[in-house]
Backbone as JSON, one array per atom type, in Angstrom:
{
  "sequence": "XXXXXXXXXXXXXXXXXXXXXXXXXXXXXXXXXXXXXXXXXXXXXXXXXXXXXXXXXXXXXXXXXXXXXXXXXXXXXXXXXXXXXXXXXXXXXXXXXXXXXXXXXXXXXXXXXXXXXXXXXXXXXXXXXXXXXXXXXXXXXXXXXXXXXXXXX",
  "N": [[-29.87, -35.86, -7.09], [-27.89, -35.29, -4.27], [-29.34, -32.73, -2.08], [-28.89, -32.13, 1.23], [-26.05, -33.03, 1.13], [-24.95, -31.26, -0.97], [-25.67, -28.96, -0.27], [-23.85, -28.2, 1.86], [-21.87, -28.66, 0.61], [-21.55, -26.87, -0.88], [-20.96, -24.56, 0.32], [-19.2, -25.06, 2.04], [-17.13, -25.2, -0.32], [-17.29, -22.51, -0.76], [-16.12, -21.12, 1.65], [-13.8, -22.03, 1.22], [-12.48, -21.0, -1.01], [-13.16, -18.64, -0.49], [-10.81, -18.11, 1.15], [-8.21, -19.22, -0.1], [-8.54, -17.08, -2.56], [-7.87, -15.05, -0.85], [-5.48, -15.73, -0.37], [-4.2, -15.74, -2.81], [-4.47, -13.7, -4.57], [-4.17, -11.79, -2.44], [-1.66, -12.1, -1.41], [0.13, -13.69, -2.82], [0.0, -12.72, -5.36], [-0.15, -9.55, -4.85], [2.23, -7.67, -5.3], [2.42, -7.58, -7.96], [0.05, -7.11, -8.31], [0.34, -4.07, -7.74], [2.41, -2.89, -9.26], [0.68, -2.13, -11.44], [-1.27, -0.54, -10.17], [-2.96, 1.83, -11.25], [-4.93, 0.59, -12.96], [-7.16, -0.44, -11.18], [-9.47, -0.23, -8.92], [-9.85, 2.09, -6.29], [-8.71, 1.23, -2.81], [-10.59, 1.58, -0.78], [-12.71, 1.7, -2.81], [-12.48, -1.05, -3.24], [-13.12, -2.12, -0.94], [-16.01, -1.36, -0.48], [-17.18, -2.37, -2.39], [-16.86, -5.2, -1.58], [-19.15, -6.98, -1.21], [-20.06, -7.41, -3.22], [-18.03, -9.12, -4.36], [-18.14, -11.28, -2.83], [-20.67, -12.12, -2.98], [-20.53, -12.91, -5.47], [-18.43, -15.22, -5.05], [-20.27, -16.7, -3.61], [-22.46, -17.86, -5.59], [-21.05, -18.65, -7.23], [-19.86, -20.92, -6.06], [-21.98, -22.49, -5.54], [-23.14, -23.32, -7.77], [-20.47, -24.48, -8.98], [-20.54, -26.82, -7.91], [-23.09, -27.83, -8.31], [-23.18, -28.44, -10.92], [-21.14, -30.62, -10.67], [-22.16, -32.49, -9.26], [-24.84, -33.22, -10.83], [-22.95, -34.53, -12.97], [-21.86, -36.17, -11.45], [-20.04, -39.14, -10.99], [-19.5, -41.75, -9.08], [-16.68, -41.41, -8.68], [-14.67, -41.43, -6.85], [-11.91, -39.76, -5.75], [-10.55, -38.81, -7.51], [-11.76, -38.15, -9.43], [-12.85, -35.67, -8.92], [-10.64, -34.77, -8.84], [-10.13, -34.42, -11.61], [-12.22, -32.99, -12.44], [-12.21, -30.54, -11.47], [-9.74, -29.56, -12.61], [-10.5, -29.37, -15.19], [-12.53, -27.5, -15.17], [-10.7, -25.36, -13.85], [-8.86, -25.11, -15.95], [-10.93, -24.1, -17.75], [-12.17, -21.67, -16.78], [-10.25, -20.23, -16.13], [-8.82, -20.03, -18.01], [-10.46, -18.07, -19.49], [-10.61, -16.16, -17.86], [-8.13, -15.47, -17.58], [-6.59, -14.82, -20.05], [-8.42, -13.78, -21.66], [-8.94, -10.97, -20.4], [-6.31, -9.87, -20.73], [-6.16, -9.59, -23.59], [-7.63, -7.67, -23.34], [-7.27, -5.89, -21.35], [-4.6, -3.61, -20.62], [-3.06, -5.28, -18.71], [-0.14, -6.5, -16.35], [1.72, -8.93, -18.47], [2.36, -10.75, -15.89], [0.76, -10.86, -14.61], [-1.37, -12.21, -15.94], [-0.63, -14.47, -16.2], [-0.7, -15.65, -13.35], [-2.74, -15.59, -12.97], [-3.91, -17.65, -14.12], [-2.43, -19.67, -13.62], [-2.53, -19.9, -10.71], [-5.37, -20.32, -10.69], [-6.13, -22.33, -12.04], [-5.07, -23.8, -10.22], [-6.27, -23.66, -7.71], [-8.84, -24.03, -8.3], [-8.67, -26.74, -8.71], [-7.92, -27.54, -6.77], [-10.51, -27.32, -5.19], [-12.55, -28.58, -6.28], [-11.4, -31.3, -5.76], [-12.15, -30.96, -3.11], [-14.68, -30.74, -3.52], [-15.72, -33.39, -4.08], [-14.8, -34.81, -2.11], [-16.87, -34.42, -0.37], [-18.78, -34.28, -0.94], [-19.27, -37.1, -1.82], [-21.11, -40.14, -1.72], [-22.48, -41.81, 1.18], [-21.57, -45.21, 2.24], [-24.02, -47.65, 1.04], [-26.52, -48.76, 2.84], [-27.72, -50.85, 1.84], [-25.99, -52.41, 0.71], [-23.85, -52.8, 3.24], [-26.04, -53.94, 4.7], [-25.97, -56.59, 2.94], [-23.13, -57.47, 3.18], [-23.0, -57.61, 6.45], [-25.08, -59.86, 6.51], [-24.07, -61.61, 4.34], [-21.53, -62.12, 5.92], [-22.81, -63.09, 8.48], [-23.96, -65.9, 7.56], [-21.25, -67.1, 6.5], [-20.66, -67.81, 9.42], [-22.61, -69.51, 10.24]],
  "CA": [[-28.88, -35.03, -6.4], [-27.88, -35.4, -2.71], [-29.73, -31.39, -1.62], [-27.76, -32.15, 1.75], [-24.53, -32.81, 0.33], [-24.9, -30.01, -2.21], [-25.47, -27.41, 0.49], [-22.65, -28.49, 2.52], [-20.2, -28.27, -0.68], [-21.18, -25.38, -1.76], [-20.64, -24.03, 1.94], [-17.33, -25.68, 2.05], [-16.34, -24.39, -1.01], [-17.5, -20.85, -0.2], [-15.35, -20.72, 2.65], [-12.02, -22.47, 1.0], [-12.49, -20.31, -2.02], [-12.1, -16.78, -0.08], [-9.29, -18.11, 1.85], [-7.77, -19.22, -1.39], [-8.4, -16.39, -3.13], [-6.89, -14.19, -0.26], [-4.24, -15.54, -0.25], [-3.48, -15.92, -4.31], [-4.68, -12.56, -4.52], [-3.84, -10.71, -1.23], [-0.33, -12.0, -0.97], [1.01, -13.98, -3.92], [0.16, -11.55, -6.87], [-0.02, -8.35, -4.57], [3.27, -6.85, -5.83], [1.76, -7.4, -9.66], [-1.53, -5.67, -8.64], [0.62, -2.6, -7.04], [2.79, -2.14, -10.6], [-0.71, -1.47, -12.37], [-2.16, 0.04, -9.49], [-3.89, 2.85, -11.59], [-5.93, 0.09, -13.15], [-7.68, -0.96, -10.26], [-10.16, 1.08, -7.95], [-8.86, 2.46, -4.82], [-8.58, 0.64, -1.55], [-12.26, 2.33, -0.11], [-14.17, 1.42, -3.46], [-12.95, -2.15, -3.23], [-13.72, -2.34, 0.22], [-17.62, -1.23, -0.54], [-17.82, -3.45, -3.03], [-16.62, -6.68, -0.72], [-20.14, -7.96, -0.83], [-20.45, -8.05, -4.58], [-17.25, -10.38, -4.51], [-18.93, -12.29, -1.23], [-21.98, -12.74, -4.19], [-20.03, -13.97, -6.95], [-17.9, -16.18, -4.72], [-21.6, -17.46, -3.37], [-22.85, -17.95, -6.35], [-20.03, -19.54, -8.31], [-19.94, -22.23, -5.23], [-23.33, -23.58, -5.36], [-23.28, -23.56, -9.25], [-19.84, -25.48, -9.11], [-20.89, -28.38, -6.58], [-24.62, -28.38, -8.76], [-22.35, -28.68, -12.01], [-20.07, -31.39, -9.88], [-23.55, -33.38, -8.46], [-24.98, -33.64, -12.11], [-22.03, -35.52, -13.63], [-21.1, -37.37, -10.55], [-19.61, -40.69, -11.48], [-19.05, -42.05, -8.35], [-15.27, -42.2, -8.73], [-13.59, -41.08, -5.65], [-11.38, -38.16, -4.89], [-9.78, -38.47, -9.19], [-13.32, -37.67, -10.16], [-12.95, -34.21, -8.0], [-9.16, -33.83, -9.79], [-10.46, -34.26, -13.36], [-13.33, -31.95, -12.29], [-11.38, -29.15, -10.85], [-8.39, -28.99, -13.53], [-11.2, -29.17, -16.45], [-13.29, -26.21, -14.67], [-9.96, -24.25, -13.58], [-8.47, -24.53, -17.48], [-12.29, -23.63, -18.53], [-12.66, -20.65, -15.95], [-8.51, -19.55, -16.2], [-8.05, -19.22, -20.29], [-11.35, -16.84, -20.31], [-9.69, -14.7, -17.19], [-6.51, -14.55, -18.23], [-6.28, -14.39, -21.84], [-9.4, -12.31, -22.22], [-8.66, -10.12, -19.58], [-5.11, -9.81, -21.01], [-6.07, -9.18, -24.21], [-8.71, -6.14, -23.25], [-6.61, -4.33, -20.73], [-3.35, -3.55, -20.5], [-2.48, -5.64, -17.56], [0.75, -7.23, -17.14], [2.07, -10.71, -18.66], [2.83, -12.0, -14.97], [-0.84, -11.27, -13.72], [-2.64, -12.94, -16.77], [0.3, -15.61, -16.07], [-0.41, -15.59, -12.02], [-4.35, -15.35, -12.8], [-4.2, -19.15, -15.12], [-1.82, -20.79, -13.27], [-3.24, -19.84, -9.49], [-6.93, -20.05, -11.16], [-6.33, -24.13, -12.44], [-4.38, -24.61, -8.73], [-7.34, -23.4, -7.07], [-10.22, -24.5, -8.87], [-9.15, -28.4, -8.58], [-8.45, -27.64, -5.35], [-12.35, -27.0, -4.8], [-13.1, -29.94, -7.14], [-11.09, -32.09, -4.77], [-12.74, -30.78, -1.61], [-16.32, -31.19, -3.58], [-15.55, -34.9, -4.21], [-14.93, -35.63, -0.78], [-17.77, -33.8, 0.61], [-20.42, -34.98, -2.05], [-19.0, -38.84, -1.58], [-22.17, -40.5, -0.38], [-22.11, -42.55, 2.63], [-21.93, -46.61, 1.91], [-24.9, -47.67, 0.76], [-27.41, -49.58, 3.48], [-27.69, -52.24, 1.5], [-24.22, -53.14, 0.82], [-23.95, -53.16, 4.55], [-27.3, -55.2, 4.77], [-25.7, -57.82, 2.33], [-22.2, -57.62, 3.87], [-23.8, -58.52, 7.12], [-26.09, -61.56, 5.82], [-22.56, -62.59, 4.43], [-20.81, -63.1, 7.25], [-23.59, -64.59, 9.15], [-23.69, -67.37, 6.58], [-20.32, -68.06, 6.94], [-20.67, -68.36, 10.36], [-23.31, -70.61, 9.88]],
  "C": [[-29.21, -35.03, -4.92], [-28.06, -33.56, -2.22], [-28.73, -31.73, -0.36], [-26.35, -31.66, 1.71], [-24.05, -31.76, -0.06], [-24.85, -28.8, -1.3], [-24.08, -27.54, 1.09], [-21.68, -28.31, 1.92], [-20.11, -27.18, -0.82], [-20.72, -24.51, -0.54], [-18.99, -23.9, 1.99], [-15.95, -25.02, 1.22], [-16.28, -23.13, -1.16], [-16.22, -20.27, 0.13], [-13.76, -21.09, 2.21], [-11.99, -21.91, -0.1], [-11.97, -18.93, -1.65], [-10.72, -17.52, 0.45], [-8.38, -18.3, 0.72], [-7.58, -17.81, -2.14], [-7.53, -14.51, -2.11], [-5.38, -14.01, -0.39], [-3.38, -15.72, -1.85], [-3.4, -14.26, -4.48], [-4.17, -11.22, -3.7], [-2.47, -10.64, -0.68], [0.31, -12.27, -2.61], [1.18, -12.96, -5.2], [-0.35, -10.04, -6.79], [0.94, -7.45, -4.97], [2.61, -6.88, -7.43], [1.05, -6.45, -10.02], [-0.74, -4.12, -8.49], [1.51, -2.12, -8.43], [2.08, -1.79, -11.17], [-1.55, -1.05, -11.32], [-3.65, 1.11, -10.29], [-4.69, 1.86, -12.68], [-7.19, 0.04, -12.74], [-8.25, -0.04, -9.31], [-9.34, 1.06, -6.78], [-9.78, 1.47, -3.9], [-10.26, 0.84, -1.46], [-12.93, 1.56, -1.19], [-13.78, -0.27, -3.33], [-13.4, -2.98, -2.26], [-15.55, -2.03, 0.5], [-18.15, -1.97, -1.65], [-17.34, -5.18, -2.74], [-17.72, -7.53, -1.38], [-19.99, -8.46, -2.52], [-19.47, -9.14, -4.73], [-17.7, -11.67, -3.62], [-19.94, -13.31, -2.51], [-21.41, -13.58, -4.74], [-19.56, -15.07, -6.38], [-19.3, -17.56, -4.72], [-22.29, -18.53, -4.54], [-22.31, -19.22, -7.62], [-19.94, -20.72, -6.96], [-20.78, -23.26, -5.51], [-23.13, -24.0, -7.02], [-22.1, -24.92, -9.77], [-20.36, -26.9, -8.78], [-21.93, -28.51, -7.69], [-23.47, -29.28, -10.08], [-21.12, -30.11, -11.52], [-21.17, -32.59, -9.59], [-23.82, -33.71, -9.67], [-24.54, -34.54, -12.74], [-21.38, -36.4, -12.62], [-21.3, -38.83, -10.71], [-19.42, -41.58, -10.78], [-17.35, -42.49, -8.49], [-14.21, -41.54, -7.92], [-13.04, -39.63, -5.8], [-10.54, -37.92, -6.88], [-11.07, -37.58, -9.64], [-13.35, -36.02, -9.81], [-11.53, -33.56, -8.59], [-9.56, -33.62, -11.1], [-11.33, -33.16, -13.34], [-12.89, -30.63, -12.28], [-10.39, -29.17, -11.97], [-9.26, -28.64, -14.95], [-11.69, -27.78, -16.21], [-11.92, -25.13, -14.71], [-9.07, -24.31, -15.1], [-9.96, -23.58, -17.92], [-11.86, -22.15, -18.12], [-10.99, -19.71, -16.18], [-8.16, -18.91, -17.53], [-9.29, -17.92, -19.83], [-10.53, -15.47, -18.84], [-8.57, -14.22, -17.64], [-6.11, -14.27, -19.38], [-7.0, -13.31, -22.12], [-9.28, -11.02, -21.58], [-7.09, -9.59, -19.96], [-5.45, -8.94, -22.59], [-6.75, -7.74, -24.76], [-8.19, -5.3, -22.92], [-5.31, -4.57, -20.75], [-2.43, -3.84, -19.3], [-1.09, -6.23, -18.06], [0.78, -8.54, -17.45], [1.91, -11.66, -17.14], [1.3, -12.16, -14.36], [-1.92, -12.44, -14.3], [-1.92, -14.38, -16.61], [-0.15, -16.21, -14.73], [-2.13, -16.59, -12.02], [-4.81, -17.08, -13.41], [-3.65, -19.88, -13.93], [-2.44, -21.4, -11.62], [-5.04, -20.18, -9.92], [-6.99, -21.92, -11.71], [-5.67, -24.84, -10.55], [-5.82, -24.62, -8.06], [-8.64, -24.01, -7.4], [-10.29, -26.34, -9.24], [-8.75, -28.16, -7.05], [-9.72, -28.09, -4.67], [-13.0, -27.95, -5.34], [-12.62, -31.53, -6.47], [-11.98, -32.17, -3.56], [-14.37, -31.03, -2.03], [-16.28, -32.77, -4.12], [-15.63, -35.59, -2.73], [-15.63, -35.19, -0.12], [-18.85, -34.27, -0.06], [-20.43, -36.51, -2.25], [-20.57, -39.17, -1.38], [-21.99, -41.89, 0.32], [-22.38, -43.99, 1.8], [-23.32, -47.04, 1.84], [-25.54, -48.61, 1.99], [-27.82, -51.02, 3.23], [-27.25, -52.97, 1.18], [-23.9, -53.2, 2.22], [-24.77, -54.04, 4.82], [-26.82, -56.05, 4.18], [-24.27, -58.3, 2.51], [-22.59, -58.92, 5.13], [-24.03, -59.84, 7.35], [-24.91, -62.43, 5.27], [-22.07, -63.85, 5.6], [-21.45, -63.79, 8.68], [-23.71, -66.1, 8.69], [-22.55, -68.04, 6.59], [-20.06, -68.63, 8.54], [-21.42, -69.71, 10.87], [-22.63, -72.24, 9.29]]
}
């Protein structure tokens, strides 16, 4: 495993994960959250518990990219779509079904929560493909090279 790489993804995907999730969350399926408001803690407590979401995001980054580095196949930017739609079905049925079938949220959230939750999560499987690439190898350049000196020769 490229350590490098791996920090840099998980970085990457950190940062395109909140924005993502702002905006699935903070705009797209804000009218959903506000019909079940009395689910959901008030404004203040979810604002003092930011960090713990900061964590998990953290957390679930590096673990993706490690889980992404492991099985890397070298196969381009598909390898990062197959990755991401497998992870965001994996990670989407247990939110939204299980979470559906515990509380009494509605249909469109556990609907909002799969469909935005497989968009998103090959998103991030895309963006850790092309950030965990590794650079042309040195010695395919070195034998490139030596090539086309020979034919010049």
């Amino acid at each position: 495993m490229n350590t490098k790489r791996w920090i840099w993804a998980g970085l990457a995907v950190f940062v395109v994960s909140q924005i993502l999730e702002y905006i699935i969350h903070g705009i797209f399926l804000a009218g959903a959250y506000q019909a079940t408001a009395a689910l959901w803690r008030s404004e203040e407590e979810m604002r003092s518990m930011a960090w713990m979401m900061w964590l998990s995001g953290l957390i679930f980054s590096f673990l993706f990219v490690y889980i992404f580095a492991k099985g890397y196949e070298n196969r381009d930017i598909m390898e990062g779509v197959r990755f991401g739609v497998l992870m965001g079905v994996f990670f989407s049925v247990l939110m939204s079904l299980g979470t559906y079938a515990s509380m009494p949220i509605a249909g469109a959230i556990a609907v909002g929560w799969f469909v935005w939750g497989v968009v998103e999560i090959t998103l991030l499987g895309i963006l850790t493909a092309l950030i965990y690439k590794p650079a042309e190898a040195p010695v395919a350049k070195t034998a490139a090279a030596l090539e086309f000196r020979f034919q010049l020769i």
